[in-house]
């Protein structure tokens, strides 16, 4: 298709549909884009037995479209079709006989499927459409290399990646962090089922922490490092990826160490935490969670001040949402050794909420986070019930027995927002 200098119609149609969706006047209905996405889907269904990378790319955009307009059920089912494309085209494996650009297209298609899967499964294998462990492709190359017109850069990129350990792309870092976060969420879910103490608990946590420390070195080599805050370069072409890398790394720490926060909805069960006593991790967990959630909040504040006119990734909204919730929880812990007040925590959460509202005002998949965070802020602001009342509200989605807690999904999970109905009752006699 590239040789013929033509574009796959389904890809063109889905691109146009997303552009029309995002560029429509505020408050208007996405009527024009609907017909475009339907035409794109029709072509894919008509050629379902002959998958191609270009139609797979169209599928990614179609799934994104359905998620943004609130058709979560269709987005999930289409993700399964995309996963079949990846398998049928053998995109999980390297093809060294192909050119550099073609190999990179294949790699990015496979890894895009992995990122997409995270929006549905959130650590639940039953909802997974692809496994990281089954992808044997290299991570995508650096952003500058993929878009380079210099033949020497293209020819030498593969060799450079082997020889230069610091030769990482921001997309690679996003994928690596995403994998760690997925594993932490799986670990969190497994803990919910335990009825006996876990001797290896702190050792497993230490393993995750070591992985994150190693990633920090890679991040510093690509993005840079700063002791005062997140590095944001407004005029940098990849500013969104750079921001996502930094926030996701910090969110991973919050996901990990909130396991030690007694009373937190995502904390490990009492049977696991009780034997720890005053262990190092138990003592440091509050400080670590506050450090990283504060960092995320401050980054969001800086982004709002800069008024960046870019499209932010959904994961940045997820990080803002989770940091706001954690900040509120920490401010009301009775034994917290910090200067974080209830007022400042509510103010921080309001900043994160304002960011999500501003940048995802027309995105249906962000509305559950907006409503959830709005209710939580309101509960903390009333002060009548103090910590207990607010946490009771925050725990509504986390009630139930161990099995239910294991299977529960966050407000930002697209599966959580889908409305699948088991119609088995129709077959009852």
Coordinates of C-alpha atoms in Angstrom, one line a residue:
X1 CA 0.0 0.0 0.0
X2 CA 2.9 2.4 0.8
X3 CA 4.5 1.4 -2.6
X4 CA 1.3 2.3 -4.4
X5 CA 1.2 5.6 -2.5
X6 CA -2.4 5.0 -1.4
X7 CA -3.9 5.1 2.1
X8 CA -6.2 2.5 3.6
X9 CA -9.7 4.0 3.5
X10 CA -10.7 2.8 6.9
X11 CA -7.6 4.6 8.4
X12 CA -8.4 7.8 6.6
X13 CA -12.0 7.7 7.7
X14 CA -11.2 7.0 11.4
X15 CA -8.6 9.8 11.4
X16 CA -11.2 12.2 10.0
X17 CA -13.8 11.0 12.5
X18 CA -11.5 11.7 15.5
X19 CA -10.5 15.1 14.1
X20 CA -14.1 16.1 13.6
X21 CA -15.0 14.8 17.1
X22 CA -12.2 16.8 18.8
X23 CA -12.6 20.0 16.8
X24 CA -16.4 20.3 17.1
X25 CA -17.9 23.3 18.9
X26 CA -18.3 22.8 22.6
X27 CA -21.6 21.2 23.5
X28 CA -22.4 20.0 20.0
X29 CA -23.2 16.4 19.1
X30 CA -20.7 14.3 17.2
X31 CA -23.2 13.6 14.4
X32 CA -20.8 14.1 11.4
X33 CA -18.1 11.9 12.9
X34 CA -20.5 9.1 13.6
X35 CA -21.1 8.4 9.9
X36 CA -17.3 8.4 9.2
X37 CA -16.6 5.9 12.0
X38 CA -19.4 3.7 10.8
X39 CA -18.0 3.6 7.3
X40 CA -14.5 2.8 8.7
X41 CA -16.0 0.0 10.7
X42 CA -17.9 -1.4 7.7
X43 CA -14.7 -1.7 5.6
X44 CA -13.0 -3.5 8.4
X45 CA -15.9 -6.0 8.8
X46 CA -16.1 -6.4 5.1
X47 CA -12.4 -7.4 5.0
X48 CA -12.3 -9.1 8.4
X49 CA -10.6 -12.3 6.9
X50 CA -7.7 -10.2 5.5
X51 CA -6.2 -8.3 8.4
X52 CA -3.6 -5.6 7.8
X53 CA -1.5 -3.2 9.8
X54 CA -3.3 -0.2 8.4
X55 CA -6.7 -1.6 9.3
X56 CA -5.3 -2.4 12.8
X57 CA -4.2 1.3 13.1
X58 CA -7.8 2.2 12.0
X59 CA -9.1 -0.1 14.7
X60 CA -7.0 1.7 17.4
X61 CA -8.6 5.0 16.4
X62 CA -12.1 3.5 16.3
X63 CA -11.6 2.2 19.8
X64 CA -10.4 5.6 20.9
X65 CA -13.4 7.2 19.3
X66 CA -15.9 4.9 21.0
X67 CA -14.2 5.5 24.4
X68 CA -14.4 9.2 24.0
X69 CA -18.1 9.2 23.1
X70 CA -19.1 6.8 25.8
X71 CA -19.6 3.6 23.8
X72 CA -17.4 1.6 26.2
X73 CA -19.1 -1.7 25.4
X74 CA -18.3 -1.4 21.7
X75 CA -14.8 -0.2 22.4
X76 CA -14.1 -3.3 24.5
X77 CA -15.4 -5.7 21.8
X78 CA -13.5 -3.9 19.1
X79 CA -10.3 -4.2 21.2
X80 CA -10.7 -8.0 20.9
X81 CA -10.8 -7.7 17.1
X82 CA -7.7 -5.5 17.2
X83 CA -6.0 -8.2 19.4
X84 CA -6.8 -10.8 16.8
X85 CA -5.2 -8.6 14.1
X86 CA -2.0 -8.5 16.2
X87 CA -1.9 -12.2 16.5
X88 CA -2.9 -13.0 12.9
X89 CA -0.2 -10.6 11.6
X90 CA 2.4 -12.1 14.0
X91 CA 3.2 -8.6 15.3
X92 CA 4.4 -10.0 18.6
X93 CA 7.6 -11.2 17.0
X94 CA 10.5 -9.4 15.3
X95 CA 10.9 -9.5 11.5
X96 CA 14.6 -8.7 11.0
X97 CA 14.4 -9.1 7.2
X98 CA 12.2 -6.0 6.9
X99 CA 13.3 -2.4 6.7
X100 CA 13.8 -0.3 9.8
X101 CA 10.7 1.8 9.3
X102 CA 8.5 -1.2 8.6
X103 CA 9.9 -3.0 11.7
X104 CA 9.1 0.1 13.8
X105 CA 5.6 0.2 12.5
X106 CA 5.1 -3.4 13.6
X107 CA 6.6 -2.8 17.0
X108 CA 4.5 0.3 17.6
X109 CA 1.3 -1.6 16.6
X110 CA 2.0 -4.4 19.0
X111 CA 3.0 -2.2 21.9
X112 CA 0.0 0.1 21.2
X113 CA -2.2 -2.9 21.8
X114 CA -0.5 -3.5 25.1
X115 CA -1.1 0.1 26.2
X116 CA -4.7 -0.1 25.0
X117 CA -5.3 -3.3 27.0
X118 CA -4.4 -1.4 30.2
X119 CA -7.4 0.8 29.9
X120 CA -9.7 -2.2 30.1
X121 CA -8.0 -4.9 32.2
X122 CA -6.5 -2.7 35.0
X123 CA -4.7 -5.7 36.3
X124 CA -7.5 -8.2 35.9
X125 CA -6.4 -11.1 33.6
X126 CA -9.9 -12.0 32.7
X127 CA -10.4 -8.7 30.8
X128 CA -7.0 -8.8 29.2
X129 CA -6.7 -8.7 25.4
X130 CA -2.9 -9.2 25.2
X131 CA -0.1 -10.0 27.6
X132 CA 3.2 -8.2 27.9
X133 CA 4.9 -11.6 28.4
X134 CA 3.8 -12.7 24.9
X135 CA 5.3 -9.7 23.1
X136 CA 8.8 -10.5 21.9
X137 CA 9.3 -7.3 20.0
X138 CA 11.9 -4.7 20.9
X139 CA 10.6 -1.5 22.5
X140 CA 10.0 1.3 20.0
X141 CA 13.0 3.4 19.1
X142 CA 13.5 7.0 20.1
X143 CA 11.0 9.5 18.7
X144 CA 13.7 11.4 16.7
X145 CA 14.9 8.3 15.0
X146 CA 11.5 7.2 13.8
X147 CA 10.8 10.5 12.2
X148 CA 14.3 11.0 10.8
X149 CA 15.0 11.5 7.1
X150 CA 18.7 10.9 7.6
X151 CA 19.6 7.4 6.1
X152 CA 22.6 7.1 8.4
X153 CA 20.4 7.6 11.5
X154 CA 17.9 5.0 10.2
X155 CA 20.6 2.4 9.3
X156 CA 22.5 2.9 12.6
X157 CA 19.6 3.1 15.0
X158 CA 19.4 -0.7 15.7
X159 CA 23.1 -0.9 16.4
X160 CA 23.0 2.2 18.6
X161 CA 20.2 0.7 20.7
X162 CA 22.2 -2.4 21.5
X163 CA 25.5 -0.5 22.3
X164 CA 24.0 2.5 24.1
X165 CA 22.2 1.5 27.3
X166 CA 20.8 5.0 27.6
X167 CA 19.2 4.9 24.2
X168 CA 15.6 4.8 25.3
X169 CA 12.5 6.4 23.8
X170 CA 9.9 8.1 25.9
X171 CA 7.4 5.6 24.5
X172 CA 9.6 2.8 25.7
X173 CA 9.6 4.3 29.2
X174 CA 5.8 4.7 29.2
X175 CA 5.5 1.0 28.3
X176 CA 8.0 -0.1 31.0
X177 CA 6.3 1.9 33.7
X178 CA 2.9 0.7 32.5
X179 CA 4.0 -2.9 32.9
X180 CA 5.2 -2.3 36.5
X181 CA 2.0 -0.6 37.3
X182 CA 0.0 -3.4 35.9
X183 CA 2.0 -5.9 38.0
X184 CA 1.5 -3.8 41.1
X185 CA -2.3 -3.8 40.5
X186 CA -2.3 -7.6 40.0
X187 CA -0.4 -7.9 43.3
X188 CA -2.9 -5.7 45.0
X189 CA -5.8 -7.8 43.8
X190 CA -4.1 -11.0 44.8
X191 CA -3.5 -9.6 48.3
X192 CA -7.3 -9.1 48.7
X193 CA -7.8 -12.8 48.6
X194 CA -5.3 -13.7 51.4
X195 CA -6.5 -15.1 54.7
X196 CA -3.0 -15.8 56.1
X197 CA 0.0 -13.5 56.6
X198 CA 2.4 -13.3 53.6
X199 CA 6.0 -13.6 54.6
X200 CA 7.3 -12.5 51.2
X201 CA 5.2 -9.3 51.3
X202 CA 8.0 -6.8 52.0
X203 CA 10.4 -8.7 49.7
X204 CA 7.9 -8.4 46.8
X205 CA 7.5 -4.7 47.5
X206 CA 11.3 -4.3 47.6
X207 CA 11.4 -6.0 44.1
X208 CA 8.9 -3.5 42.7
X209 CA 10.9 -0.6 44.3
X210 CA 14.1 -1.8 42.7
X211 CA 12.4 -1.9 39.3
X212 CA 11.2 1.7 39.8
X213 CA 14.7 2.8 40.9
X214 CA 16.2 1.3 37.7
X215 CA 13.6 3.1 35.6
X216 CA 14.4 6.4 37.3
X217 CA 17.9 6.2 35.9
X218 CA 16.5 5.6 32.4
X219 CA 14.0 8.5 32.8
X220 CA 16.8 10.8 33.9
X221 CA 18.9 9.9 30.8
X222 CA 16.0 10.8 28.5
X223 CA 13.9 13.5 30.2
X224 CA 16.5 14.9 32.6
X225 CA 16.2 15.2 36.3
X226 CA 15.2 18.0 38.7
X227 CA 15.0 18.1 42.5
X228 CA 12.4 20.9 42.4
X229 CA 9.7 19.5 40.2
X230 CA 8.6 17.9 37.0
X231 CA 10.5 19.0 33.9
X232 CA 8.0 20.6 31.5
X233 CA 9.3 22.0 28.2
X234 CA 6.3 23.8 26.6
X235 CA 7.8 24.1 23.2
X236 CA 9.1 20.5 23.1
X237 CA 7.3 18.4 20.5
X238 CA 7.0 15.5 22.9
X239 CA 6.0 17.5 26.0
X240 CA 2.9 15.3 26.7
X241 CA 5.0 12.0 26.6
X242 CA 7.6 13.6 28.8
X243 CA 5.0 14.6 31.3
X244 CA 3.3 11.2 31.2
X245 CA 6.6 9.4 31.8
X246 CA 7.3 11.5 34.9
X247 CA 3.8 11.3 36.4
X248 CA 3.3 7.6 35.7
X249 CA 6.6 6.8 37.5
X250 CA 5.4 8.7 40.5
X251 CA 2.0 7.2 40.4
X252 CA 3.6 3.7 40.4
X253 CA 5.1 4.6 43.8
X254 CA 1.7 5.7 45.1
X255 CA 0.1 2.5 43.8
X256 CA 2.8 0.4 45.6
X257 CA 3.1 2.2 49.0
X258 CA -0.6 2.8 49.6
X259 CA -0.7 -0.9 50.3
X260 CA 0.7 0.0 53.7
X261 CA -1.8 2.7 54.5
X262 CA -4.2 1.3 57.1
X263 CA -7.8 2.2 56.2
X264 CA -7.1 3.1 52.6
X265 CA -9.5 1.3 50.1
X266 CA -6.5 -0.2 48.3
X267 CA -4.5 -1.2 51.4
X268 CA -3.4 -4.7 51.9
X269 CA -5.7 -6.8 54.2
X270 CA -5.1 -6.5 58.0
X271 CA -3.9 -10.1 58.1
X272 CA -1.0 -9.0 55.9
X273 CA -0.2 -5.6 57.5
X274 CA -0.6 -6.6 61.2
X275 CA 2.6 -8.8 61.4
X276 CA 4.7 -5.9 60.0
X277 CA 4.4 -3.8 63.1
X278 CA 6.7 -0.8 62.7
X279 CA 8.7 -2.1 59.8
X280 CA 10.7 0.3 57.6
X281 CA 8.2 0.2 54.8
X282 CA 5.2 0.7 57.1
X283 CA 6.9 3.7 58.7
X284 CA 7.9 5.3 55.3
X285 CA 4.7 4.6 53.3
X286 CA 2.9 7.7 54.4
X287 CA 5.9 10.0 53.5
X288 CA 6.5 8.2 50.2
X289 CA 2.9 8.5 49.2
X290 CA 2.7 12.1 50.2
X291 CA 6.0 13.0 48.4
X292 CA 4.9 11.4 45.1
X293 CA 1.2 12.5 45.2
X294 CA 2.3 16.1 46.0
X295 CA 4.7 16.0 43.1
X296 CA 1.9 15.0 40.7
X297 CA -0.4 17.7 42.0
X298 CA 2.3 20.4 41.7
X299 CA 3.0 19.2 38.1
X300 CA -0.7 19.5 37.3
X301 CA -0.8 23.0 38.8
X302 CA 2.2 24.0 36.7
X303 CA 0.6 22.6 33.5
X304 CA -2.5 24.7 34.2
X305 CA -0.5 27.8 34.7
X306 CA 1.3 27.2 31.4
X307 CA -2.0 26.7 29.6
X308 CA -0.5 24.2 27.2
X309 CA -2.6 23.9 24.0
X310 CA -2.0 20.2 23.5
X311 CA -3.9 17.0 23.6
X312 CA -3.2 15.3 26.9
X313 CA -3.1 11.5 27.3
X314 CA -5.8 9.8 29.4
X315 CA -3.2 8.4 31.7
X316 CA -2.3 11.9 32.8
X317 CA -5.9 12.4 33.9
X318 CA -5.7 9.1 35.7
X319 CA -2.6 10.2 37.6
X320 CA -4.2 13.5 38.5
X321 CA -7.3 11.7 39.8
X322 CA -5.5 9.2 41.9
X323 CA -3.1 11.8 43.3
X324 CA -6.0 13.9 44.4
X325 CA -7.7 11.0 46.1
X326 CA -4.5 10.0 47.9
X327 CA -3.8 13.6 49.0
X328 CA -7.2 13.8 50.6
X329 CA -6.8 10.5 52.4
X330 CA -3.3 11.5 53.7
X331 CA -4.4 14.9 55.0
X332 CA -7.0 13.2 57.3
X333 CA -4.8 10.4 58.6
X334 CA -4.6 11.0 62.4
X335 CA -0.9 10.2 62.8
X336 CA 0.5 11.8 59.6
X337 CA 3.8 13.6 60.3
X338 CA 3.5 16.4 57.8
X339 CA 2.3 19.9 57.2
X340 CA -0.4 18.8 54.8
X341 CA -3.7 20.3 56.1
X342 CA -7.2 19.4 55.2
X343 CA -7.7 22.8 53.4
X344 CA -4.6 22.4 51.3
X345 CA -5.5 18.8 50.4
X346 CA -9.0 19.9 49.3
X347 CA -7.4 22.8 47.3
X348 CA -5.0 20.3 45.6
X349 CA -7.8 18.0 44.7
X350 CA -9.8 20.9 43.3
X351 CA -6.8 21.8 41.1
X352 CA -6.7 18.2 39.7
X353 CA -10.4 18.2 39.2
X354 CA -10.3 21.5 37.3
X355 CA -7.5 20.1 35.1
X356 CA -9.5 17.0 34.2
X357 CA -12.6 19.1 33.5
X358 CA -10.7 21.6 31.3
X359 CA -8.7 19.0 29.2
X360 CA -11.3 16.2 29.0
X361 CA -14.6 18.2 29.0
X362 CA -16.0 16.4 26.0
X363 CA -14.5 13.0 26.8
X364 CA -17.1 10.5 28.1
X365 CA -14.4 8.2 29.6
X366 CA -13.3 10.9 32.0
X367 CA -16.8 11.8 33.3
X368 CA -16.8 9.0 36.0
X369 CA -13.5 10.4 37.4
X370 CA -15.0 13.9 37.4
X371 CA -18.2 12.9 39.3
X372 CA -16.3 10.6 41.7
X373 CA -13.8 13.3 42.6
X374 CA -16.4 16.0 42.9
X375 CA -18.4 14.0 45.4
X376 CA -15.3 13.1 47.4
X377 CA -14.1 16.7 47.6
X378 CA -17.6 17.8 48.7
X379 CA -17.6 15.2 51.5
X380 CA -14.3 16.4 52.8
X381 CA -15.3 20.1 52.6
X382 CA -18.4 19.6 54.7
X383 CA -16.3 18.7 57.8
X384 CA -19.5 17.4 59.5
X385 CA -18.4 13.8 59.4
X386 CA -14.8 14.5 59.1
X387 CA -12.6 11.7 58.1
X388 CA -15.1 8.9 58.7
X389 CA -17.9 10.3 56.5
X390 CA -15.6 11.1 53.6
X391 CA -13.9 7.7 53.7
X392 CA -17.3 6.0 53.9
X393 CA -18.2 7.7 50.6
X394 CA -14.8 6.8 49.2
X395 CA -15.2 3.2 50.2
X396 CA -18.6 2.6 48.5
X397 CA -16.9 1.2 45.4
X398 CA -14.6 -1.0 47.5
X399 CA -17.1 -2.7 49.7
X400 CA -17.9 -6.4 49.6
X401 CA -16.0 -9.6 50.4
X402 CA -12.5 -10.5 49.3
X403 CA -13.5 -11.9 46.0
X404 CA -15.5 -8.8 45.1
X405 CA -12.6 -6.5 46.1
X406 CA -10.3 -8.6 44.0
X407 CA -12.5 -8.0 40.9
X408 CA -13.4 -4.4 41.5
X409 CA -12.4 -1.8 39.0
X410 CA -11.3 1.9 39.4
X411 CA -13.5 4.7 38.2
X412 CA -11.3 5.3 35.2
X413 CA -11.5 1.7 34.0
X414 CA -13.5 1.5 30.7
X415 CA -14.9 -1.9 31.7
X416 CA -16.2 -0.3 35.0
X417 CA -18.0 2.2 32.9
X418 CA -19.4 -0.3 30.4
X419 CA -22.9 -1.7 30.9
X420 CA -22.7 -5.3 29.9
X421 CA -25.7 -7.3 31.0
X422 CA -25.8 -11.0 31.6
X423 CA -29.0 -12.2 29.9
X424 CA -28.8 -15.8 31.1
X425 CA -32.0 -15.2 33.0
X426 CA -33.9 -15.2 29.7
X427 CA -33.2 -18.9 29.3
X428 CA -34.7 -19.8 32.7
X429 CA -37.6 -22.2 32.4

